[in-house]
mmCIF file of C-alpha atoms in Angstrom:
data_model
loop_
_atom_site.group_PDB
_atom_site.id
_atom_site.type_symbol
_atom_site.label_atom_id
_atom_site.label_comp_id
_atom_site.label_asym_id
_atom_site.label_seq_id
_atom_site.Cartn_x
_atom_site.Cartn_y
_atom_site.Cartn_z
ATOM 1 C CA MET A 1 -5.297 -1.511 -43.575
ATOM 2 C CA ASN A 2 -6.043 -4.480 -45.603
ATOM 3 C CA SER A 3 -7.160 -6.619 -42.984
ATOM 4 C CA LEU A 4 -11.103 -7.496 -42.607
ATOM 5 C CA LEU A 5 -10.607 -7.528 -38.575
ATOM 6 C CA LEU A 6 -10.573 -3.930 -39.004
ATOM 7 C CA ASP A 7 -14.233 -2.643 -37.398
ATOM 8 C CA THR A 8 -13.637 1.163 -37.322
ATOM 9 C CA LEU A 9 -15.103 4.444 -38.216
ATOM 10 C CA PHE A 10 -12.048 6.605 -38.283
ATOM 11 C CA CYS A 11 -9.093 4.198 -36.314
ATOM 12 C CA GLY A 12 -6.492 3.101 -38.918
ATOM 13 C CA ARG A 13 -8.457 4.245 -41.527
ATOM 14 C CA ASN A 14 -5.673 6.332 -42.541
ATOM 15 C CA ARG A 15 -2.925 4.742 -42.396
ATOM 16 C CA ILE A 16 1.102 5.256 -42.801
ATOM 17 C CA HIS A 17 3.365 2.859 -42.674
ATOM 18 C CA MET A 18 6.890 3.371 -42.277
ATOM 19 C CA THR A 19 9.993 0.115 -42.508
ATOM 20 C CA LYS A 20 12.092 1.811 -40.255
ATOM 21 C CA VAL A 21 11.277 5.619 -37.848
ATOM 22 C CA ASP A 22 12.664 7.033 -35.297
ATOM 23 C CA SER A 23 9.731 7.010 -32.723
ATOM 24 C CA THR A 24 5.887 6.402 -34.319
ATOM 25 C CA ASN A 25 4.963 9.328 -31.882
ATOM 26 C CA THR A 26 7.434 11.386 -33.435
ATOM 27 C CA GLU A 27 6.947 10.773 -37.092
ATOM 28 C CA LEU A 28 3.330 11.640 -36.185
ATOM 29 C CA LYS A 29 4.101 14.784 -34.671
ATOM 30 C CA ARG A 30 5.895 15.928 -36.979
ATOM 31 C CA ARG A 31 3.572 15.031 -40.034
ATOM 32 C CA LEU A 32 1.191 17.046 -37.977
ATOM 33 C CA ILE A 33 3.285 20.330 -38.719
ATOM 34 C CA ASP A 34 3.145 19.805 -42.558
ATOM 35 C CA GLU A 35 -0.640 18.896 -43.578
ATOM 36 C CA ALA A 36 -3.632 18.655 -41.852
ATOM 37 C CA LEU A 37 -4.234 14.796 -40.700
ATOM 38 C CA PRO A 38 -7.585 13.206 -40.275
ATOM 39 C CA GLU A 39 -8.611 11.785 -36.684
ATOM 40 C CA GLY A 40 -7.676 8.503 -35.948
ATOM 41 C CA THR A 41 -4.170 8.420 -38.847
ATOM 42 C CA THR A 42 -2.212 6.112 -37.145
ATOM 43 C CA VAL A 43 1.472 5.129 -38.246
ATOM 44 C CA THR A 44 3.069 2.140 -37.737
ATOM 45 C CA CYS A 45 6.783 0.642 -38.071
ATOM 46 C CA ASP A 46 8.594 -2.475 -39.079
ATOM 47 C CA GLU A 47 11.652 -0.773 -36.758
ATOM 48 C CA GLN A 48 11.980 1.657 -34.147
ATOM 49 C CA GLU A 49 15.196 3.083 -33.564
ATOM 50 C CA GLN A 50 14.031 5.552 -30.734
ATOM 51 C CA GLY A 51 10.569 4.595 -29.036
ATOM 52 C CA ARG A 52 10.341 6.209 -25.705
ATOM 53 C CA GLY A 53 8.730 5.160 -23.491
ATOM 54 C CA TYR A 54 8.410 7.527 -19.809
ATOM 55 C CA SER A 55 11.467 9.967 -18.634
ATOM 56 C CA GLY A 56 12.879 9.153 -21.679
ATOM 57 C CA HIS A 57 13.800 5.246 -21.782
ATOM 58 C CA VAL A 58 14.600 4.494 -25.252
ATOM 59 C CA TRP A 59 12.478 1.506 -26.412
ATOM 60 C CA HIS A 60 14.732 0.117 -29.646
ATOM 61 C CA SER A 61 12.635 -2.292 -31.122
ATOM 62 C CA GLU A 62 13.395 -5.000 -34.326
ATOM 63 C CA PRO A 63 11.562 -5.821 -37.250
ATOM 64 C CA GLY A 64 8.746 -8.205 -36.554
ATOM 65 C CA LEU A 65 8.924 -8.524 -33.096
ATOM 66 C CA ASN A 66 6.795 -5.725 -31.753
ATOM 67 C CA VAL A 67 3.685 -3.869 -32.474
ATOM 68 C CA MET A 68 4.672 -0.193 -32.298
ATOM 69 C CA MET A 69 1.606 2.172 -32.897
ATOM 70 C CA SER A 70 0.393 6.054 -33.051
ATOM 71 C CA ILE A 71 -2.980 6.895 -33.636
ATOM 72 C CA LEU A 72 -4.224 10.802 -33.583
ATOM 73 C CA LEU A 73 -7.184 11.618 -31.568
ATOM 74 C CA LYS A 74 -8.897 14.901 -31.008
ATOM 75 C CA PRO A 75 -10.113 15.163 -28.162
ATOM 76 C CA THR A 76 -10.962 18.749 -28.470
ATOM 77 C CA PHE A 77 -13.934 17.897 -26.210
ATOM 78 C CA LEU A 78 -11.936 17.208 -23.288
ATOM 79 C CA GLN A 79 -11.024 19.352 -20.802
ATOM 80 C CA ALA A 80 -7.200 19.311 -19.946
ATOM 81 C CA ARG A 81 -7.666 18.415 -16.362
ATOM 82 C CA PHE A 82 -9.538 15.249 -17.048
ATOM 83 C CA GLN A 83 -7.319 14.161 -19.356
ATOM 84 C CA PHE A 84 -7.233 10.944 -17.183
ATOM 85 C CA TYR A 85 -9.818 9.159 -19.452
ATOM 86 C CA LEU A 86 -7.728 8.995 -21.776
ATOM 87 C CA ASN A 87 -5.590 6.566 -20.284
ATOM 88 C CA GLN A 88 -8.521 4.658 -19.593
ATOM 89 C CA VAL A 89 -10.022 4.806 -22.916
ATOM 90 C CA VAL A 90 -6.312 3.455 -24.400
ATOM 91 C CA THR A 91 -5.749 0.891 -21.612
ATOM 92 C CA LEU A 92 -9.126 0.006 -21.765
ATOM 93 C CA GLY A 93 -9.634 -0.582 -25.527
ATOM 94 C CA LEU A 94 -5.930 -2.384 -24.853
ATOM 95 C CA TYR A 95 -7.477 -4.529 -22.903
ATOM 96 C CA GLY A 96 -10.100 -5.599 -25.271
ATOM 97 C CA ALA A 97 -7.933 -6.375 -28.229
ATOM 98 C CA LEU A 98 -5.562 -8.243 -26.230
ATOM 99 C CA SER A 99 -8.423 -10.784 -24.501
ATOM 100 C CA GLN A 100 -9.570 -11.741 -27.805
ATOM 101 C CA TYR A 101 -5.658 -14.386 -26.748
ATOM 102 C CA LEU A 102 -4.891 -14.193 -23.687
ATOM 103 C CA ASN A 103 -6.924 -15.322 -20.304
ATOM 104 C CA GLY A 104 -8.945 -11.902 -19.643
ATOM 105 C CA ASP A 105 -8.375 -12.831 -15.666
ATOM 106 C CA LYS A 106 -4.454 -12.834 -15.995
ATOM 107 C CA LEU A 107 -4.231 -9.812 -18.050
ATOM 108 C CA ARG A 108 -4.822 -6.671 -15.900
ATOM 109 C CA ILE A 109 -4.492 -2.871 -16.238
ATOM 110 C CA LYS A 110 -1.713 -1.620 -13.840
ATOM 111 C CA TRP A 111 -2.660 2.670 -12.940
ATOM 112 C CA PRO A 112 -2.066 4.421 -14.918
ATOM 113 C CA ASN A 113 -1.525 2.620 -18.161
ATOM 114 C CA ASP A 114 0.512 -0.031 -18.769
ATOM 115 C CA LEU A 115 -1.088 -3.638 -19.481
ATOM 116 C CA MET A 116 0.619 -6.556 -17.038
ATOM 117 C CA TYR A 117 -0.331 -10.285 -17.796
ATOM 118 C CA LYS A 118 -0.201 -11.693 -14.516
ATOM 119 C CA ASP A 119 3.291 -9.866 -13.095
ATOM 120 C CA LYS A 120 4.937 -9.148 -16.059
ATOM 121 C CA LYS A 121 4.432 -6.263 -18.664
ATOM 122 C CA ILE A 122 3.197 -6.640 -22.205
ATOM 123 C CA CYS A 123 2.348 -3.334 -23.416
ATOM 124 C CA GLY A 124 3.470 0.313 -22.891
ATOM 125 C CA ILE A 125 2.013 3.416 -23.639
ATOM 126 C CA LEU A 126 2.494 6.741 -24.251
ATOM 127 C CA ILE A 127 0.228 9.784 -25.060
ATOM 128 C CA GLU A 128 1.495 13.328 -25.870
ATOM 129 C CA ASN A 129 -1.828 16.018 -26.042
ATOM 130 C CA ASN A 130 -1.013 19.253 -27.331
ATOM 131 C CA VAL A 131 -3.390 22.051 -25.031
ATOM 132 C CA GLN A 132 -4.839 25.630 -25.928
ATOM 133 C CA GLY A 133 -6.903 26.983 -23.225
ATOM 134 C CA ASN A 134 -8.181 24.575 -20.985
ATOM 135 C CA TYR A 135 -8.884 22.280 -23.464
ATOM 136 C CA ILE A 136 -6.751 19.620 -25.558
ATOM 137 C CA GLN A 137 -6.403 19.757 -29.145
ATOM 138 C CA ASN A 138 -4.423 16.720 -30.299
ATOM 139 C CA SER A 139 -4.195 13.552 -28.460
ATOM 140 C CA ILE A 140 -1.074 11.581 -29.720
ATOM 141 C CA VAL A 141 -1.833 7.396 -28.447
ATOM 142 C CA GLY A 142 1.538 5.797 -28.855
ATOM 143 C CA VAL A 143 1.658 1.678 -28.257
ATOM 144 C CA GLY A 144 4.039 -0.439 -27.883
ATOM 145 C CA ILE A 145 2.799 -4.639 -27.509
ATOM 146 C CA ASN A 146 5.325 -7.161 -27.213
ATOM 147 C CA ILE A 147 3.908 -9.578 -29.765
ATOM 148 C CA ASN A 148 6.676 -11.816 -30.727
ATOM 149 C CA GLU A 149 9.979 -11.437 -28.387
ATOM 150 C CA ARG A 150 11.279 -14.967 -27.530
ATOM 151 C CA GLY A 151 12.583 -13.664 -24.106
ATOM 152 C CA TRP A 152 14.349 -10.415 -22.614
ATOM 153 C CA LYS A 153 16.718 -11.512 -19.428
ATOM 154 C CA LYS A 154 19.705 -10.412 -21.030
ATOM 155 C CA LYS A 155 18.641 -6.949 -21.827
ATOM 156 C CA GLY A 156 17.775 -6.698 -18.705
ATOM 157 C CA LEU A 157 13.856 -6.498 -18.497
ATOM 158 C CA PRO A 158 12.893 -9.320 -16.150
ATOM 159 C CA TYR A 159 9.341 -7.791 -15.849
ATOM 160 C CA ALA A 160 8.366 -8.189 -19.419
ATOM 161 C CA ILE A 161 6.383 -10.732 -21.725
ATOM 162 C CA SER A 162 5.348 -11.525 -25.026
ATOM 163 C CA MET A 163 2.026 -12.941 -26.629
ATOM 164 C CA ARG A 164 4.341 -15.578 -27.974
ATOM 165 C CA GLN A 165 5.942 -16.449 -24.673
ATOM 166 C CA ILE A 166 2.078 -17.201 -23.494
ATOM 167 C CA LEU A 167 0.477 -18.931 -26.515
ATOM 168 C CA LYS A 168 3.470 -20.349 -28.375
ATOM 169 C CA HIS A 169 3.409 -19.598 -31.789
ATOM 170 C CA GLU A 170 3.972 -16.485 -33.429
ATOM 171 C CA ILE A 171 1.217 -13.434 -33.472
ATOM 172 C CA ASN A 172 0.375 -11.958 -36.718
ATOM 173 C CA ALA A 173 1.639 -7.354 -35.828
ATOM 174 C CA GLU A 174 -1.372 -6.636 -38.729
ATOM 175 C CA GLU A 175 -4.417 -8.272 -36.784
ATOM 176 C CA ILE A 176 -3.198 -6.513 -33.501
ATOM 177 C CA ILE A 177 -3.165 -3.530 -35.379
ATOM 178 C CA SER A 178 -6.695 -3.439 -36.333
ATOM 179 C CA ARG A 179 -8.153 -4.876 -33.367
ATOM 180 C CA ALA A 180 -6.284 -2.331 -31.363
ATOM 181 C CA CYS A 181 -7.780 0.669 -33.145
ATOM 182 C CA THR A 182 -11.170 -1.159 -33.071
ATOM 183 C CA TYR A 183 -11.053 -1.499 -29.583
ATOM 184 C CA ILE A 184 -9.894 1.830 -28.720
ATOM 185 C CA GLU A 185 -12.171 3.290 -30.995
ATOM 186 C CA ALA A 186 -14.620 1.745 -29.532
ATOM 187 C CA GLN A 187 -13.833 2.916 -26.077
ATOM 188 C CA TYR A 188 -13.354 6.548 -26.979
ATOM 189 C CA LEU A 189 -16.637 6.802 -28.667
ATOM 190 C CA MET A 190 -17.764 5.962 -24.736
ATOM 191 C CA LEU A 191 -16.022 8.881 -23.825
ATOM 192 C CA LYS A 192 -17.673 11.361 -26.476
ATOM 193 C CA SER A 193 -20.521 10.569 -25.481
ATOM 194 C CA GLY A 194 -20.207 10.856 -21.621
ATOM 195 C CA LYS A 195 -20.037 7.513 -20.550
ATOM 196 C CA MET A 196 -17.509 8.236 -18.102
ATOM 197 C CA GLU A 197 -18.536 6.249 -15.258
ATOM 198 C CA GLN A 198 -18.727 2.887 -17.475
ATOM 199 C CA LEU A 199 -15.437 3.925 -18.517
ATOM 200 C CA GLN A 200 -13.991 3.872 -14.649
ATOM 201 C CA GLU A 201 -15.689 0.920 -13.460
ATOM 202 C CA ALA A 202 -14.450 -0.787 -16.515
ATOM 203 C CA TYR A 203 -10.972 0.478 -15.833
ATOM 204 C CA MET A 204 -11.214 -0.580 -12.225
ATOM 205 C CA ASN A 205 -12.755 -4.067 -12.853
ATOM 206 C CA HIS A 206 -9.136 -4.750 -14.828
ATOM 207 C CA LEU A 207 -6.936 -2.563 -12.503
ATOM 208 C CA TYR A 208 -3.889 -4.702 -11.314
ATOM 209 C CA ARG A 209 -3.602 -5.394 -7.682
ATOM 210 C CA VAL A 210 -6.854 -3.612 -6.772
ATOM 211 C CA GLU A 211 -8.066 -4.116 -3.406
ATOM 212 C CA GLU A 212 -5.119 -6.639 -2.477
ATOM 213 C CA LYS A 213 -2.287 -5.729 -0.148
ATOM 214 C CA HIS A 214 0.552 -4.846 -1.505
ATOM 215 C CA HIS A 215 3.794 -3.758 -0.567
ATOM 216 C CA TYR A 216 5.214 0.042 -2.330
ATOM 217 C CA LEU A 217 7.416 2.485 -1.707
ATOM 218 C CA ILE A 218 5.518 5.779 -1.386
ATOM 219 C CA GLN A 219 6.957 9.293 -0.956
ATOM 220 C CA GLY A 220 10.018 7.576 -0.489
ATOM 221 C CA ASN A 221 9.364 4.581 2.318
ATOM 222 C CA LYS A 222 7.981 1.175 2.135
ATOM 223 C CA ARG A 223 4.355 0.496 3.188
ATOM 224 C CA LYS A 224 2.075 -2.175 2.839
ATOM 225 C CA ALA A 225 -1.203 -0.461 1.443
ATOM 226 C CA LYS A 226 -4.202 -1.754 -0.741
ATOM 227 C CA ILE A 227 -5.179 0.353 -3.605
ATOM 228 C CA VAL A 228 -9.372 1.168 -3.479
ATOM 229 C CA GLY A 229 -10.008 3.700 -5.964
ATOM 230 C CA LEU A 230 -8.454 7.173 -8.200
ATOM 231 C CA ASN A 231 -9.418 10.609 -7.090
ATOM 232 C CA PRO A 232 -11.016 13.000 -10.319
ATOM 233 C CA GLU A 233 -7.509 13.605 -11.395
ATOM 234 C CA GLY A 234 -6.814 9.902 -12.003
ATOM 235 C CA LYS A 235 -4.303 9.548 -8.795
ATOM 236 C CA LEU A 236 -4.129 6.953 -6.958
ATOM 237 C CA VAL A 237 -5.725 6.203 -4.354
ATOM 238 C CA LEU A 238 -4.001 3.416 -1.238
ATOM 239 C CA GLU A 239 -5.512 2.486 2.350
ATOM 240 C CA SER A 240 -2.408 1.685 4.571
ATOM 241 C CA LYS A 241 -3.003 1.650 7.988
ATOM 242 C CA GLN A 242 -2.022 5.503 8.697
ATOM 243 C CA GLY A 243 -4.976 6.179 6.480
ATOM 244 C CA PHE A 244 -5.866 7.265 2.622
ATOM 245 C CA VAL A 245 -3.290 8.287 0.982
ATOM 246 C CA VAL A 246 -3.361 10.053 -2.736
ATOM 247 C CA CYS A 247 -0.605 9.526 -5.432
ATOM 248 C CA ASP A 248 0.951 10.885 -8.804
ATOM 249 C CA PHE A 249 2.889 8.829 -10.414
ATOM 250 C CA LYS A 250 6.266 9.979 -9.428
ATOM 251 C CA GLU A 251 5.231 9.447 -5.272
ATOM 252 C CA ILE A 252 4.834 5.459 -5.817
ATOM 253 C CA ALA A 253 6.420 2.524 -6.884
ATOM 254 C CA TYR A 254 5.350 -0.900 -7.145
ATOM 255 C CA MET A 255 7.397 -3.642 -5.893
ATOM 256 C CA LEU A 256 6.977 -6.231 -7.875
ATOM 257 C CA MET B 1 0.047 13.698 13.777
ATOM 258 C CA GLU B 2 -3.042 11.068 13.606
ATOM 259 C CA PHE B 3 -5.333 11.278 9.946
ATOM 260 C CA LYS B 4 -8.230 12.632 11.670
ATOM 261 C CA GLU B 5 -6.577 15.767 13.343
ATOM 262 C CA ILE B 6 -5.056 16.349 9.189
ATOM 263 C CA GLN B 7 -8.936 15.766 8.426
ATOM 264 C CA GLU B 8 -9.702 18.675 10.749
ATOM 265 C CA LEU B 9 -7.323 20.567 10.189
ATOM 266 C CA ILE B 10 -8.136 20.915 6.658
ATOM 267 C CA ARG B 11 -11.499 21.574 7.488
ATOM 268 C CA MET B 12 -10.875 24.314 9.725
ATOM 269 C CA VAL B 13 -7.999 25.800 7.321
ATOM 270 C CA SER B 14 -11.000 25.491 3.965
ATOM 271 C CA LYS B 15 -13.435 27.690 6.438
ATOM 272 C CA SER B 16 -10.640 30.176 7.548
ATOM 273 C CA ASN B 17 -9.549 33.042 5.296
ATOM 274 C CA LEU B 18 -5.782 31.434 5.576
ATOM 275 C CA ALA B 19 -4.364 31.068 1.781
ATOM 276 C CA GLU B 20 -1.382 28.597 3.439
ATOM 277 C CA ILE B 21 -1.033 27.068 6.601
ATOM 278 C CA ARG B 22 2.343 25.124 7.644
ATOM 279 C CA ILE B 23 3.656 23.199 10.516
ATOM 280 C CA GLU B 24 6.490 21.651 11.625
ATOM 281 C CA LYS B 25 7.180 18.941 14.291
ATOM 282 C CA ASP B 26 10.138 16.798 14.460
ATOM 283 C CA SER B 27 10.373 14.749 11.696
ATOM 284 C CA PHE B 28 6.745 16.041 10.154
ATOM 285 C CA LYS B 29 5.993 18.302 8.147
ATOM 286 C CA ILE B 30 2.938 19.794 6.208
ATOM 287 C CA THR B 31 1.919 22.402 4.416
ATOM 288 C CA ILE B 32 -1.999 23.283 3.358
ATOM 289 C CA ARG B 33 -2.841 25.581 0.665
ATOM 290 C CA THR B 34 -6.460 26.643 -0.330
ATOM 291 C CA ARG B 35 -7.426 28.637 -3.912
ATOM 292 C CA ASP B 36 -6.355 31.640 -2.196
ATOM 293 C CA TYR B 37 -2.838 30.825 -2.218
ATOM 294 C CA TYR B 38 -2.735 30.555 -5.503
ATOM 295 C CA THR B 39 -4.542 33.427 -6.361
ATOM 296 C CA THR B 40 -3.711 36.192 -3.691
ATOM 297 C CA SER B 41 -0.354 34.826 -2.987
ATOM 298 C CA ALA B 42 2.741 36.717 -2.080
ATOM 299 C CA ARG B 43 3.810 35.567 -5.137
ATOM 300 C CA ALA B 44 1.784 38.619 -6.955
ATOM 301 C CA THR B 45 2.803 42.278 -5.040
ATOM 302 C CA GLU B 46 -1.077 42.587 -4.456
ATOM 303 C CA ALA B 47 -4.339 40.680 -5.145
ATOM 304 C CA ALA B 48 -5.232 41.594 -8.558
ATOM 305 C CA PRO B 49 -8.801 42.037 -9.471
ATOM 306 C CA VAL B 50 -10.443 38.381 -10.430
ATOM 307 C CA THR B 51 -12.100 39.856 -13.928
ATOM 308 C CA TYR B 52 -13.043 35.706 -14.573
ATOM 309 C CA ALA B 53 -15.158 33.763 -12.276
ATOM 310 C CA ILE B 54 -13.290 31.159 -10.517
ATOM 311 C CA PRO B 55 -14.392 27.690 -10.570
ATOM 312 C CA PRO B 56 -15.583 26.492 -6.904
ATOM 313 C CA ILE B 57 -13.162 24.003 -6.164
ATOM 314 C CA GLN B 58 -11.951 21.946 -2.788
ATOM 315 C CA ALA B 59 -8.711 23.105 -1.269
ATOM 316 C CA PRO B 60 -5.586 22.037 -3.000
ATOM 317 C CA VAL B 61 -3.806 20.313 -0.446
ATOM 318 C CA THR B 62 0.443 19.194 -0.282
ATOM 319 C CA ALA B 63 1.001 17.295 2.092
ATOM 320 C CA PRO B 64 2.589 13.818 3.329
ATOM 321 C CA VAL B 65 -0.947 12.157 3.456
ATOM 322 C CA GLN B 66 -3.859 13.706 1.809
ATOM 323 C CA THR B 67 -7.871 13.499 1.561
ATOM 324 C CA ALA B 68 -9.394 11.494 -1.921
ATOM 325 C CA THR B 69 -12.008 13.446 -1.726
ATOM 326 C CA SER B 70 -11.875 16.916 -4.481
ATOM 327 C CA ALA B 71 -15.087 16.460 -6.741
ATOM 328 C CA PRO B 72 -14.956 17.114 -10.260
ATOM 329 C CA VAL B 73 -16.190 20.377 -11.392
ATOM 330 C CA SER B 74 -18.070 21.628 -14.103
ATOM 331 C CA GLY B 75 -15.762 23.622 -16.992
ATOM 332 C CA SER B 76 -15.209 27.042 -17.201
ATOM 333 C CA GLU B 77 -12.603 29.031 -19.346
ATOM 334 C CA ALA B 78 -10.997 31.235 -16.728
ATOM 335 C CA PRO B 79 -7.598 30.741 -17.416
ATOM 336 C CA LYS B 80 -6.723 34.280 -17.219
ATOM 337 C CA GLU B 81 -6.667 37.503 -14.990
ATOM 338 C CA LYS B 82 -5.045 40.399 -14.679
ATOM 339 C CA SER B 83 -1.916 40.643 -13.058
ATOM 340 C CA ASN B 84 0.090 43.482 -11.087
ATOM 341 C CA SER B 85 3.503 41.575 -12.366
ATOM 342 C CA GLY B 86 4.519 43.785 -15.583
ATOM 343 C CA ASN B 87 2.351 46.771 -16.804
ATOM 344 C CA GLU B 88 -1.226 46.605 -16.436
ATOM 345 C CA ASN B 89 -2.261 44.846 -19.306
ATOM 346 C CA SER B 90 -0.407 41.817 -18.094
ATOM 347 C CA VAL B 91 -2.365 38.466 -18.276
ATOM 348 C CA SER B 92 -1.531 35.757 -15.817
ATOM 349 C CA PHE B 93 -1.117 32.387 -18.001
ATOM 350 C CA LYS B 94 -2.503 29.528 -15.707
ATOM 351 C CA SER B 95 -2.154 25.842 -16.262
ATOM 352 C CA PRO B 96 -4.796 24.440 -17.348
ATOM 353 C CA MET B 97 -4.223 21.153 -15.350
ATOM 354 C CA VAL B 98 -2.693 19.331 -12.217
ATOM 355 C CA GLY B 99 1.120 18.363 -13.050
ATOM 356 C CA THR B 100 4.672 18.357 -13.362
ATOM 357 C CA PHE B 101 5.847 21.743 -14.501
ATOM 358 C CA TYR B 102 8.486 21.380 -17.241
ATOM 359 C CA ARG B 103 10.125 24.457 -19.574
ATOM 360 C CA ALA B 104 11.858 22.488 -21.912
ATOM 361 C CA ALA B 105 11.235 19.247 -23.420
ATOM 362 C CA GLY B 106 14.074 17.377 -22.079
ATOM 363 C CA PRO B 107 16.943 18.186 -19.595
ATOM 364 C CA ASP B 108 19.863 18.810 -22.089
ATOM 365 C CA LYS B 109 17.024 20.482 -24.183
ATOM 366 C CA GLU B 110 16.722 24.596 -24.846
ATOM 367 C CA PRO B 111 13.136 26.275 -22.915
ATOM 368 C CA PHE B 112 10.592 26.578 -25.344
ATOM 369 C CA VAL B 113 9.921 30.490 -23.976
ATOM 370 C CA LYS B 114 12.194 32.663 -22.558
ATOM 371 C CA VAL B 115 10.969 36.156 -20.385
ATOM 372 C CA GLY B 116 11.630 38.791 -23.221
ATOM 373 C CA ASP B 117 10.184 36.301 -25.940
ATOM 374 C CA ILE B 118 7.684 36.905 -28.497
ATOM 375 C CA VAL B 119 4.607 34.699 -28.650
ATOM 376 C CA LYS B 120 1.474 33.733 -30.720
ATOM 377 C CA PRO B 121 -1.762 31.136 -30.545
ATOM 378 C CA GLY B 122 -0.339 28.303 -30.948
ATOM 379 C CA THR B 123 3.493 29.219 -29.273
ATOM 380 C CA VAL B 124 4.435 26.008 -27.225
ATOM 381 C CA LEU B 125 4.926 27.723 -23.492
ATOM 382 C CA CYS B 126 6.090 24.053 -21.558
ATOM 383 C CA VAL B 127 5.202 20.945 -20.400
ATOM 384 C CA VAL B 128 3.226 19.748 -17.828
ATOM 385 C CA GLU B 129 3.203 16.491 -17.560
ATOM 386 C CA ALA B 130 1.076 14.238 -15.050
ATOM 387 C CA MET B 131 0.224 10.271 -15.271
ATOM 388 C CA LYS B 132 2.432 9.272 -17.933
ATOM 389 C CA LEU B 133 0.599 11.831 -20.031
ATOM 390 C CA PHE B 134 2.651 14.616 -21.802
ATOM 391 C CA ASN B 135 0.681 17.993 -22.648
ATOM 392 C CA GLU B 136 2.503 20.906 -24.486
ATOM 393 C CA ILE B 137 0.729 23.713 -23.370
ATOM 394 C CA GLU B 138 0.295 26.450 -25.850
ATOM 395 C CA SER B 139 -0.432 29.685 -25.711
ATOM 396 C CA ASP B 140 -3.629 31.712 -26.771
ATOM 397 C CA ILE B 141 -2.868 34.998 -27.200
ATOM 398 C CA SER B 142 -0.111 37.247 -29.039
ATOM 399 C CA GLY B 143 2.242 38.657 -26.522
ATOM 400 C CA LYS B 144 5.368 38.989 -24.424
ATOM 401 C CA ILE B 145 6.782 36.595 -21.943
ATOM 402 C CA VAL B 146 7.321 39.272 -18.978
ATOM 403 C CA LYS B 147 7.803 36.830 -16.010
ATOM 404 C CA ILE B 148 7.755 33.022 -15.430
ATOM 405 C CA MET B 149 6.469 32.234 -12.218
ATOM 406 C CA VAL B 150 7.180 28.584 -11.598
ATOM 407 C CA ASP B 151 10.678 26.598 -11.806
ATOM 408 C CA ASN B 152 11.189 23.788 -13.775
ATOM 409 C CA ALA B 153 9.886 20.600 -12.658
ATOM 410 C CA LYS B 154 8.236 22.045 -9.962
ATOM 411 C CA PRO B 155 4.754 20.423 -9.560
ATOM 412 C CA VAL B 156 1.596 22.841 -10.360
ATOM 413 C CA GLU B 157 -1.991 22.934 -9.172
ATOM 414 C CA TYR B 158 -4.835 23.826 -11.630
ATOM 415 C CA ASP B 159 -5.524 27.501 -12.600
ATOM 416 C CA GLN B 160 -1.846 28.344 -11.143
ATOM 417 C CA PRO B 161 -0.044 30.907 -13.052
ATOM 418 C CA LEU B 162 2.582 29.885 -15.011
ATOM 419 C CA PHE B 163 3.729 33.124 -16.732
ATOM 420 C CA ILE B 164 2.765 36.627 -17.192
ATOM 421 C CA ILE B 165 2.104 37.588 -20.494
ATOM 422 C CA GLU B 166 1.985 41.343 -21.739
ATOM 423 C CA PRO B 167 -0.321 40.809 -24.724
ATOM 424 C CA MET B 168 0.411 42.879 -28.091
#
């Protein structure tokens, strides 16, 4: 990566760039089968044809409009059941990278792992792990950041926003990639050195709609509730009139 | 049922020797399961001898309202114990985490493994997904799949048996 902004020990040092690929996560997985890749190996592309979001939502991206990258981490020290920390590491890393450009108060982490600018999504993450025994072997961290899109309304994505729409100028993808690698690595090294409490605290500080009353669909029912914290597995804890509720991702929908 | 009453119920069940309690009244339904449910439940025909220490975790609870007080537990290597399904050498392969169990990589995909399949360390057995983290769970032993303990797309708890494997 020929960027002076890349200030890392391993993230992005081994860089594989594709002009066109089905998805950067899939490409990294394929390569892992054939060869031993060092931690921090990063696959990027100009054009992604079958980028995947949650539950198979396909996310097509045209050249230069978005950053699509997948980073290989090897958190073999992390027990699988505490893997929510990976969501925290990656979202906090991206928060750090993007707040170099955007107002940090308007940028928030939406549980479990999206980045929002005000009420619109600017960045999405898909993490895929291999688990053997109780421990994670490889973690493929897929990141998509909206940088130069001019708008989505016609494509049915009213809740998305790009950096260009906010900053009113063209964004250099290479610069964002370098910063993302740098900040994600810093958070990852914190996790590795056992600073879980700091991660947890920072995550809560930047959490979208924390301690605010909003309507949610909780287990199918519309309820007014307040996000108050996370349980040790990373489930969302909300407080409503009926008491505390703990939600997995499938049990709650935000009403935007 | 009031939140306080549910809390009281959970406390009571945790202290008892019960594995599971279900209460249904009008439109309200609650199921509380303790650690015992997953180690000695009716799924295994008889309680199997436990060969590894099971970490002390607070009782997992499945209910419309849940407590948020379970504490993180220090790690232990305890994914296997002897099982009575299959022959006496069979081991149960347990979930390393809480999440949703998937037998295939997608709804239109072939399952990773079927009963009778031979697996080895590194063979992907299933996917467990939790909070947008997708985990391919690999076998750490060589053997034959004797039984699949959980239906596709069902929630699983930490340490819940997923497969019965006959080591080879």
